[in-house]
Amino acid sequence: MVEELLHSQAGILNFGIFFLLAVVLLFVILGFVTYAILAERKVMGFMQLRQGPNQVGGRWGLLQTVADVLKLLLKEDTIPKLADKPLFIIAPVIAFAPSFIVMAAIPFTDKFQFADLGVGLLYYVAISGLTTIGMLTGGWASNNKYALLGGMRAAAQMISYEIPLVMSVIGIVLLTGSLNLNDIVAAQENVWYIVLQPVAFIIFLIASVAELNRVPFDLPEAENELVAGFHVEYSGFRWAMFMLAEYVYIFAMASLTTVLFLGGWHPLFSFLGFIPGAVWFALKFMCVFFLLLWFRSTFPRIRADKLMEFAWKILLPIALANIFLTAIIKEILNLF
């Protein structure tokens, strides 16, 4: 009886610690989103010879995004009269929840990870795909033809680019022999996969930008073509949840790119091993994040038909060829 009591108390304590860490991570991600938007606007301003935010919060506009968030929270929450209200209300939740749930499988360091899943990579791909349902649901429930077109565009684009995205990482799975993200990082202790799988990295980067609906693949939210895409009828906090989902996925995708191709928390050179792994992970993460900002500042949007052709006729065949080439090279190396 005493052992059972102690065991139950230990379980409650562990659950409490786990829940507290999850809440801390949520606030860290929300802080990242707040200042990632500011960083994006500043980087775009710099690259386009503009100032960017420079009024609210001093010279650097440090409180501009905070003010924007407060404005969104205070805005009126409107629901169209003929909308499907239950679906309209739940769609932003369906879109946002997977973006935070996938963070459980990502190892930030060798000691900080919420769930060491044997199929962590598969878990990420499977859960992140649920966001597509939220976007399509939001467009359908709005009872607006522009929202419906935006939702259908988002679904078609995200499903199309998920295929080359998954195909690009199969080469890494072949080399590692595991879907566990910790095993993938461990296999890069000497050589990162960006060196061994450069083609896969390029495909993964392009497909991940399309999955994030970022420039030049931001057609689902093309304001000048579809008014505002699948969330045209949303306002206030519900609209903010769609936007929040996008930036949380940027955090998750930059983290996953770091894990899969940049060696996770491993140092650039072995003699720099005295620097903590968390620092290395953060530096690599920021490089990937800056690359995404750079893309938005420089590339123009491409046409819808060209976007779909690029996924099916270019990225997918190259990804398949990379899988076969990786398998052949691995088999040849095993013979020797």
mmCIF file of C-alpha atoms in Angstrom:
data_model
loop_
_atom_site.group_PDB
_atom_site.id
_atom_site.type_symbol
_atom_site.label_atom_id
_atom_site.label_comp_id
_atom_site.label_asym_id
_atom_site.label_seq_id
_atom_site.Cartn_x
_atom_site.Cartn_y
_atom_site.Cartn_z
ATOM 1 C CA MET A 1 0.000 0.000 0.000
ATOM 2 C CA VAL A 2 2.810 2.413 0.917
ATOM 3 C CA GLU A 3 4.657 1.596 -2.308
ATOM 4 C CA GLU A 4 1.514 2.212 -4.357
ATOM 5 C CA LEU A 5 0.954 5.542 -2.591
ATOM 6 C CA LEU A 6 4.542 6.613 -3.200
ATOM 7 C CA HIS A 7 4.282 5.505 -6.808
ATOM 8 C CA SER A 8 1.077 7.497 -7.344
ATOM 9 C CA GLN A 9 2.573 10.578 -5.682
ATOM 10 C CA ALA A 10 5.687 10.281 -7.861
ATOM 11 C CA GLY A 11 3.470 9.989 -10.940
ATOM 12 C CA ILE A 12 1.491 13.087 -9.980
ATOM 13 C CA LEU A 13 4.739 14.979 -9.322
ATOM 14 C CA ASN A 14 6.199 13.922 -12.686
ATOM 15 C CA PHE A 15 3.000 14.931 -14.457
ATOM 16 C CA GLY A 16 3.066 18.303 -12.691
ATOM 17 C CA ILE A 17 6.670 18.922 -13.752
ATOM 18 C CA PHE A 18 5.892 17.835 -17.317
ATOM 19 C CA PHE A 19 2.853 20.120 -17.463
ATOM 20 C CA LEU A 20 4.847 23.056 -16.052
ATOM 21 C CA LEU A 21 7.590 22.565 -18.652
ATOM 22 C CA ALA A 22 4.957 22.416 -21.400
ATOM 23 C CA VAL A 23 3.493 25.730 -20.199
ATOM 24 C CA VAL A 24 6.991 27.253 -20.090
ATOM 25 C CA LEU A 25 7.648 26.052 -23.655
ATOM 26 C CA LEU A 26 4.318 27.543 -24.769
ATOM 27 C CA PHE A 27 5.274 30.940 -23.345
ATOM 28 C CA VAL A 28 8.741 30.680 -24.928
ATOM 29 C CA ILE A 29 7.145 29.985 -28.307
ATOM 30 C CA LEU A 30 4.644 32.829 -27.864
ATOM 31 C CA GLY A 31 7.555 35.136 -27.052
ATOM 32 C CA PHE A 32 9.371 33.868 -30.127
ATOM 33 C CA VAL A 33 6.310 34.546 -32.306
ATOM 34 C CA THR A 34 5.975 38.059 -30.912
ATOM 35 C CA TYR A 35 9.524 39.051 -31.717
ATOM 36 C CA ALA A 36 9.859 36.875 -34.823
ATOM 37 C CA ILE A 37 7.221 39.081 -36.448
ATOM 38 C CA LEU A 38 9.175 42.168 -35.367
ATOM 39 C CA ALA A 39 12.431 40.648 -36.651
ATOM 40 C CA GLU A 40 10.771 39.807 -39.955
ATOM 41 C CA ARG A 41 9.525 43.364 -40.410
ATOM 42 C CA LYS A 42 12.937 44.758 -39.464
ATOM 43 C CA VAL A 43 14.826 42.434 -41.829
ATOM 44 C CA MET A 44 12.419 43.204 -44.669
ATOM 45 C CA GLY A 45 12.813 46.907 -43.958
ATOM 46 C CA PHE A 46 16.596 46.625 -44.035
ATOM 47 C CA MET A 47 16.655 44.623 -47.274
ATOM 48 C CA GLN A 48 14.165 46.964 -48.962
ATOM 49 C CA LEU A 49 15.810 50.168 -47.702
ATOM 50 C CA ARG A 50 13.024 50.996 -45.263
ATOM 51 C CA GLN A 51 12.991 51.705 -41.523
ATOM 52 C CA GLY A 52 10.523 49.112 -40.344
ATOM 53 C CA PRO A 53 8.750 49.579 -36.964
ATOM 54 C CA ASN A 54 10.456 52.427 -35.092
ATOM 55 C CA GLN A 55 7.785 54.237 -33.067
ATOM 56 C CA VAL A 56 6.185 51.978 -30.432
ATOM 57 C CA GLY A 57 8.793 50.845 -27.940
ATOM 58 C CA GLY A 58 11.577 53.220 -28.783
ATOM 59 C CA ARG A 59 13.866 53.447 -31.763
ATOM 60 C CA TRP A 60 13.757 49.703 -32.483
ATOM 61 C CA GLY A 61 9.981 49.392 -32.158
ATOM 62 C CA LEU A 62 10.343 46.638 -29.554
ATOM 63 C CA LEU A 63 6.721 46.947 -28.419
ATOM 64 C CA GLN A 64 5.144 47.264 -31.866
ATOM 65 C CA THR A 65 4.181 43.577 -32.088
ATOM 66 C CA VAL A 66 2.909 43.636 -28.502
ATOM 67 C CA ALA A 67 0.651 46.548 -29.457
ATOM 68 C CA ASP A 68 -0.526 44.641 -32.534
ATOM 69 C CA VAL A 69 -1.417 41.616 -30.401
ATOM 70 C CA LEU A 70 -3.357 43.780 -27.948
ATOM 71 C CA LYS A 71 -5.240 45.343 -30.856
ATOM 72 C CA LEU A 72 -6.200 41.875 -32.145
ATOM 73 C CA LEU A 73 -7.408 40.801 -28.709
ATOM 74 C CA LEU A 74 -9.573 43.912 -28.395
ATOM 75 C CA LYS A 75 -11.093 43.703 -31.869
ATOM 76 C CA GLU A 76 -14.692 42.575 -32.265
ATOM 77 C CA ASP A 77 -15.111 38.862 -32.915
ATOM 78 C CA THR A 78 -17.518 38.625 -35.849
ATOM 79 C CA ILE A 79 -19.165 35.485 -37.222
ATOM 80 C CA PRO A 80 -20.985 35.656 -40.593
ATOM 81 C CA LYS A 81 -24.725 35.159 -40.276
ATOM 82 C CA LEU A 82 -24.858 32.224 -42.708
ATOM 83 C CA ALA A 83 -21.611 30.589 -41.561
ATOM 84 C CA ASP A 84 -21.495 27.083 -40.083
ATOM 85 C CA LYS A 85 -20.876 28.377 -36.549
ATOM 86 C CA PRO A 86 -19.548 25.206 -34.834
ATOM 87 C CA LEU A 87 -17.043 24.566 -37.638
ATOM 88 C CA PHE A 88 -16.218 28.278 -37.934
ATOM 89 C CA ILE A 89 -15.344 28.426 -34.228
ATOM 90 C CA ILE A 90 -13.325 25.203 -34.058
ATOM 91 C CA ALA A 91 -11.353 25.646 -37.317
ATOM 92 C CA PRO A 92 -8.675 27.989 -35.843
ATOM 93 C CA VAL A 93 -8.154 25.518 -32.984
ATOM 94 C CA ILE A 94 -7.710 22.630 -35.428
ATOM 95 C CA ALA A 95 -5.196 24.722 -37.362
ATOM 96 C CA PHE A 96 -3.199 25.840 -34.315
ATOM 97 C CA ALA A 97 -3.177 22.813 -31.977
ATOM 98 C CA PRO A 98 -1.020 20.517 -34.189
ATOM 99 C CA SER A 99 1.629 23.244 -34.535
ATOM 100 C CA PHE A 100 2.258 23.086 -30.785
ATOM 101 C CA ILE A 101 1.739 19.324 -30.389
ATOM 102 C CA VAL A 102 4.562 18.496 -32.837
ATOM 103 C CA MET A 103 7.041 20.264 -30.539
ATOM 104 C CA ALA A 104 6.831 17.290 -28.157
ATOM 105 C CA ALA A 105 8.969 15.104 -30.444
ATOM 106 C CA ILE A 106 11.734 17.617 -31.246
ATOM 107 C CA PRO A 107 14.973 17.164 -29.252
ATOM 108 C CA PHE A 108 16.422 20.599 -28.519
ATOM 109 C CA THR A 109 19.402 19.103 -26.679
ATOM 110 C CA ASP A 110 20.421 15.610 -25.593
ATOM 111 C CA LYS A 111 18.709 16.268 -22.255
ATOM 112 C CA PHE A 112 15.714 18.448 -23.201
ATOM 113 C CA GLN A 113 12.926 16.696 -25.069
ATOM 114 C CA PHE A 114 9.340 16.050 -24.066
ATOM 115 C CA ALA A 115 8.837 12.684 -25.780
ATOM 116 C CA ASP A 116 11.598 10.434 -27.138
ATOM 117 C CA LEU A 117 9.465 8.694 -29.749
ATOM 118 C CA GLY A 118 10.805 5.816 -31.810
ATOM 119 C CA VAL A 119 8.954 7.241 -34.804
ATOM 120 C CA GLY A 120 9.445 10.920 -33.987
ATOM 121 C CA LEU A 121 9.892 11.964 -37.626
ATOM 122 C CA LEU A 122 6.734 10.124 -38.679
ATOM 123 C CA TYR A 123 4.891 11.671 -35.716
ATOM 124 C CA TYR A 124 5.853 15.184 -36.845
ATOM 125 C CA VAL A 125 4.710 14.606 -40.432
ATOM 126 C CA ALA A 126 1.441 12.960 -39.391
ATOM 127 C CA ILE A 127 0.407 15.561 -36.804
ATOM 128 C CA SER A 128 1.405 18.608 -38.852
ATOM 129 C CA GLY A 129 -0.805 17.397 -41.693
ATOM 130 C CA LEU A 130 -3.878 17.998 -39.527
ATOM 131 C CA THR A 131 -3.481 21.762 -39.907
ATOM 132 C CA THR A 132 -4.600 21.412 -43.527
ATOM 133 C CA ILE A 133 -7.988 20.227 -42.245
ATOM 134 C CA GLY A 134 -8.312 23.358 -40.077
ATOM 135 C CA MET A 135 -7.599 25.663 -43.016
ATOM 136 C CA LEU A 136 -10.021 23.876 -45.332
ATOM 137 C CA THR A 137 -12.657 23.793 -42.576
ATOM 138 C CA GLY A 138 -12.286 27.527 -41.952
ATOM 139 C CA GLY A 139 -12.714 28.318 -45.635
ATOM 140 C CA TRP A 140 -15.737 26.023 -45.977
ATOM 141 C CA ALA A 141 -17.462 27.150 -42.778
ATOM 142 C CA SER A 142 -17.163 30.857 -43.704
ATOM 143 C CA ASN A 143 -19.773 30.476 -46.469
ATOM 144 C CA ASN A 144 -17.652 32.772 -48.645
ATOM 145 C CA LYS A 145 -16.493 31.806 -52.126
ATOM 146 C CA TYR A 146 -13.145 33.567 -51.720
ATOM 147 C CA ALA A 147 -12.541 31.819 -48.393
ATOM 148 C CA LEU A 148 -13.475 28.466 -49.957
ATOM 149 C CA LEU A 149 -11.075 29.037 -52.864
ATOM 150 C CA GLY A 150 -8.352 29.986 -50.396
ATOM 151 C CA GLY A 151 -9.016 26.869 -48.314
ATOM 152 C CA MET A 152 -8.934 24.626 -51.368
ATOM 153 C CA ARG A 153 -5.720 26.246 -52.563
ATOM 154 C CA ALA A 154 -4.155 25.742 -49.144
ATOM 155 C CA ALA A 155 -5.192 22.076 -49.021
ATOM 156 C CA ALA A 156 -3.994 21.345 -52.573
ATOM 157 C CA GLN A 157 -0.673 23.092 -52.003
ATOM 158 C CA MET A 158 0.083 21.574 -48.600
ATOM 159 C CA ILE A 159 -0.837 18.027 -49.662
ATOM 160 C CA SER A 160 1.225 18.377 -52.862
ATOM 161 C CA TYR A 161 4.342 19.618 -51.089
ATOM 162 C CA GLU A 162 4.061 17.186 -48.175
ATOM 163 C CA ILE A 163 4.944 14.364 -50.578
ATOM 164 C CA PRO A 164 8.369 15.685 -51.712
ATOM 165 C CA LEU A 165 8.962 16.865 -48.135
ATOM 166 C CA VAL A 166 8.579 13.322 -46.822
ATOM 167 C CA MET A 167 10.442 11.799 -49.771
ATOM 168 C CA SER A 168 13.407 14.109 -49.172
ATOM 169 C CA VAL A 169 14.006 12.775 -45.654
ATOM 170 C CA ILE A 170 13.808 9.085 -46.616
ATOM 171 C CA GLY A 171 17.473 9.276 -47.612
ATOM 172 C CA ILE A 172 18.285 10.347 -44.045
ATOM 173 C CA VAL A 173 16.198 7.475 -42.673
ATOM 174 C CA LEU A 174 18.124 5.041 -44.925
ATOM 175 C CA LEU A 175 21.489 6.357 -43.714
ATOM 176 C CA THR A 176 20.469 6.407 -40.050
ATOM 177 C CA GLY A 177 18.316 3.278 -40.006
ATOM 178 C CA SER A 178 15.851 4.937 -37.663
ATOM 179 C CA LEU A 179 12.921 7.350 -37.509
ATOM 180 C CA ASN A 180 13.967 8.484 -34.036
ATOM 181 C CA LEU A 181 15.091 12.108 -34.092
ATOM 182 C CA ASN A 182 17.677 11.499 -31.355
ATOM 183 C CA ASP A 183 19.244 8.733 -33.443
ATOM 184 C CA ILE A 184 19.328 11.053 -36.457
ATOM 185 C CA VAL A 185 21.189 13.711 -34.452
ATOM 186 C CA ALA A 186 23.569 11.101 -33.003
ATOM 187 C CA ALA A 187 24.431 9.884 -36.519
ATOM 188 C CA GLN A 188 25.609 13.417 -37.407
ATOM 189 C CA GLU A 189 28.253 13.634 -34.704
ATOM 190 C CA ASN A 190 31.063 13.600 -37.292
ATOM 191 C CA VAL A 191 29.384 14.728 -40.538
ATOM 192 C CA TRP A 192 26.113 16.632 -40.861
ATOM 193 C CA TYR A 193 23.517 15.377 -43.295
ATOM 194 C CA ILE A 194 23.545 18.666 -45.181
ATOM 195 C CA VAL A 195 26.920 17.449 -46.491
ATOM 196 C CA LEU A 196 25.837 13.866 -47.178
ATOM 197 C CA GLN A 197 22.357 14.787 -48.462
ATOM 198 C CA PRO A 198 22.641 18.237 -50.124
ATOM 199 C CA VAL A 199 19.906 17.496 -52.680
ATOM 200 C CA ALA A 200 17.567 16.333 -49.929
ATOM 201 C CA PHE A 201 18.279 19.526 -47.978
ATOM 202 C CA ILE A 202 17.361 21.757 -50.934
ATOM 203 C CA ILE A 203 14.149 19.805 -51.586
ATOM 204 C CA PHE A 204 13.252 19.829 -47.891
ATOM 205 C CA LEU A 205 13.871 23.568 -47.603
ATOM 206 C CA ILE A 206 11.745 24.414 -50.647
ATOM 207 C CA ALA A 207 8.932 22.069 -49.607
ATOM 208 C CA SER A 208 8.989 23.355 -46.017
ATOM 209 C CA VAL A 209 8.577 26.950 -47.237
ATOM 210 C CA ALA A 210 5.572 25.808 -49.293
ATOM 211 C CA GLU A 211 4.171 23.960 -46.266
ATOM 212 C CA LEU A 212 4.441 27.156 -44.247
ATOM 213 C CA ASN A 213 2.540 29.108 -46.943
ATOM 214 C CA ARG A 214 5.394 31.593 -47.065
ATOM 215 C CA VAL A 215 6.651 33.668 -49.984
ATOM 216 C CA PRO A 216 7.039 32.667 -52.795
ATOM 217 C CA PHE A 217 4.409 30.004 -52.006
ATOM 218 C CA ASP A 218 1.880 32.211 -50.210
ATOM 219 C CA LEU A 219 -0.955 31.697 -52.699
ATOM 220 C CA PRO A 220 -3.496 30.505 -50.067
ATOM 221 C CA GLU A 221 -3.243 33.971 -48.490
ATOM 222 C CA ALA A 222 -2.788 35.992 -51.688
ATOM 223 C CA GLU A 223 -4.481 39.268 -50.747
ATOM 224 C CA ASN A 224 -4.452 40.720 -54.254
ATOM 225 C CA GLU A 225 -5.999 37.554 -55.725
ATOM 226 C CA LEU A 226 -8.287 36.124 -53.036
ATOM 227 C CA VAL A 227 -8.935 39.129 -50.757
ATOM 228 C CA ALA A 228 -7.323 37.323 -47.786
ATOM 229 C CA GLY A 229 -7.565 33.607 -48.494
ATOM 230 C CA PHE A 230 -9.225 31.025 -46.267
ATOM 231 C CA HIS A 231 -9.452 33.356 -43.226
ATOM 232 C CA VAL A 232 -11.069 36.318 -44.965
ATOM 233 C CA GLU A 233 -14.141 36.176 -42.673
ATOM 234 C CA TYR A 234 -12.117 35.835 -39.464
ATOM 235 C CA SER A 235 -11.265 38.704 -37.146
ATOM 236 C CA GLY A 236 -9.784 39.338 -33.736
ATOM 237 C CA PHE A 237 -8.466 36.429 -31.741
ATOM 238 C CA ARG A 238 -9.695 33.729 -34.142
ATOM 239 C CA TRP A 239 -7.720 35.289 -36.997
ATOM 240 C CA ALA A 240 -4.735 35.627 -34.688
ATOM 241 C CA MET A 241 -4.802 31.853 -34.087
ATOM 242 C CA PHE A 242 -4.301 31.198 -37.810
ATOM 243 C CA MET A 243 -1.408 33.635 -37.855
ATOM 244 C CA LEU A 244 -0.027 32.123 -34.645
ATOM 245 C CA ALA A 245 -0.127 28.653 -36.213
ATOM 246 C CA GLU A 246 2.016 29.863 -39.124
ATOM 247 C CA TYR A 247 4.730 31.298 -36.899
ATOM 248 C CA VAL A 248 4.717 28.357 -34.482
ATOM 249 C CA TYR A 249 5.253 26.118 -37.496
ATOM 250 C CA ILE A 250 8.194 28.324 -38.477
ATOM 251 C CA PHE A 251 9.652 27.596 -35.030
ATOM 252 C CA ALA A 252 8.938 23.867 -35.422
ATOM 253 C CA MET A 253 10.184 23.612 -39.023
ATOM 254 C CA ALA A 254 13.393 25.532 -38.293
ATOM 255 C CA SER A 255 13.970 23.205 -35.317
ATOM 256 C CA LEU A 256 13.299 20.105 -37.449
ATOM 257 C CA THR A 257 15.662 21.357 -40.171
ATOM 258 C CA THR A 258 18.341 21.836 -37.530
ATOM 259 C CA VAL A 259 17.801 18.295 -36.238
ATOM 260 C CA LEU A 260 17.679 16.589 -39.638
ATOM 261 C CA PHE A 261 20.412 18.377 -41.573
ATOM 262 C CA LEU A 262 22.523 20.583 -39.274
ATOM 263 C CA GLY A 263 23.517 18.107 -36.571
ATOM 264 C CA GLY A 264 21.137 19.316 -33.874
ATOM 265 C CA TRP A 265 23.155 20.316 -30.823
ATOM 266 C CA HIS A 266 26.510 19.016 -32.124
ATOM 267 C CA PRO A 267 29.249 21.675 -32.529
ATOM 268 C CA LEU A 268 30.545 22.812 -35.912
ATOM 269 C CA PHE A 269 34.033 21.557 -35.017
ATOM 270 C CA SER A 270 35.004 19.097 -32.278
ATOM 271 C CA PHE A 271 37.364 21.559 -30.574
ATOM 272 C CA LEU A 272 34.365 23.838 -29.981
ATOM 273 C CA GLY A 273 32.637 21.158 -27.932
ATOM 274 C CA PHE A 274 32.995 23.208 -24.747
ATOM 275 C CA ILE A 275 30.150 25.450 -25.967
ATOM 276 C CA PRO A 276 26.805 24.101 -24.640
ATOM 277 C CA GLY A 277 24.648 22.135 -27.081
ATOM 278 C CA ALA A 278 21.702 24.459 -26.515
ATOM 279 C CA VAL A 279 23.789 27.360 -27.842
ATOM 280 C CA TRP A 280 24.702 25.444 -31.003
ATOM 281 C CA PHE A 281 21.075 24.478 -31.555
ATOM 282 C CA ALA A 282 19.961 28.093 -31.119
ATOM 283 C CA LEU A 283 22.602 29.401 -33.556
ATOM 284 C CA LYS A 284 21.667 26.899 -36.258
ATOM 285 C CA PHE A 285 17.982 27.544 -35.623
ATOM 286 C CA MET A 286 18.464 31.292 -36.094
ATOM 287 C CA CYS A 287 20.334 30.732 -39.360
ATOM 288 C CA VAL A 288 17.417 28.716 -40.768
ATOM 289 C CA PHE A 289 14.930 31.300 -39.490
ATOM 290 C CA PHE A 290 16.891 34.153 -41.100
ATOM 291 C CA LEU A 291 16.882 32.210 -44.382
ATOM 292 C CA LEU A 292 13.075 32.112 -44.301
ATOM 293 C CA LEU A 293 12.968 35.881 -43.703
ATOM 294 C CA TRP A 294 15.412 36.410 -46.548
ATOM 295 C CA PHE A 295 13.170 34.447 -48.928
ATOM 296 C CA ARG A 296 10.162 36.601 -48.083
ATOM 297 C CA SER A 297 12.110 39.790 -48.641
ATOM 298 C CA THR A 298 13.439 38.879 -52.096
ATOM 299 C CA PHE A 299 11.308 36.353 -54.013
ATOM 300 C CA PRO A 300 8.139 37.202 -55.961
ATOM 301 C CA ARG A 301 5.027 35.041 -55.743
ATOM 302 C CA ILE A 302 4.746 32.373 -58.449
ATOM 303 C CA ARG A 303 1.657 31.427 -60.437
ATOM 304 C CA ALA A 304 -0.670 28.738 -59.057
ATOM 305 C CA ASP A 305 -0.242 26.333 -61.988
ATOM 306 C CA LYS A 306 3.549 26.735 -61.891
ATOM 307 C CA LEU A 307 3.511 26.060 -58.160
ATOM 308 C CA MET A 308 1.699 22.723 -58.543
ATOM 309 C CA GLU A 309 3.802 21.684 -61.541
ATOM 310 C CA PHE A 310 6.966 22.431 -59.590
ATOM 311 C CA ALA A 311 5.907 20.033 -56.797
ATOM 312 C CA TRP A 312 4.816 17.109 -58.987
ATOM 313 C CA LYS A 313 7.083 17.419 -62.021
ATOM 314 C CA ILE A 314 10.333 18.655 -60.492
ATOM 315 C CA LEU A 315 10.630 18.171 -56.729
ATOM 316 C CA LEU A 316 9.013 14.723 -56.539
ATOM 317 C CA PRO A 317 11.112 13.089 -59.323
ATOM 318 C CA ILE A 318 14.321 14.567 -57.902
ATOM 319 C CA ALA A 319 13.385 13.341 -54.408
ATOM 320 C CA LEU A 320 12.718 9.823 -55.760
ATOM 321 C CA ALA A 321 16.022 9.859 -57.635
ATOM 322 C CA ASN A 322 17.797 10.920 -54.430
ATOM 323 C CA ILE A 323 16.258 7.953 -52.568
ATOM 324 C CA PHE A 324 17.442 5.457 -55.191
ATOM 325 C CA LEU A 325 20.904 7.028 -55.358
ATOM 326 C CA THR A 326 21.247 6.982 -51.567
ATOM 327 C CA ALA A 327 20.162 3.325 -51.410
ATOM 328 C CA ILE A 328 22.626 2.323 -54.149
ATOM 329 C CA ILE A 329 25.547 4.171 -52.539
ATOM 330 C CA LYS A 330 24.752 2.694 -49.132
ATOM 331 C CA GLU A 331 24.596 -0.807 -50.586
ATOM 332 C CA ILE A 332 27.946 -0.328 -52.384
ATOM 333 C CA LEU A 333 29.556 0.950 -49.151
ATOM 334 C CA ASN A 334 28.187 -2.057 -47.240
ATOM 335 C CA LEU A 335 29.852 -4.419 -49.725
ATOM 336 C CA PHE A 336 33.240 -2.937 -48.877
#
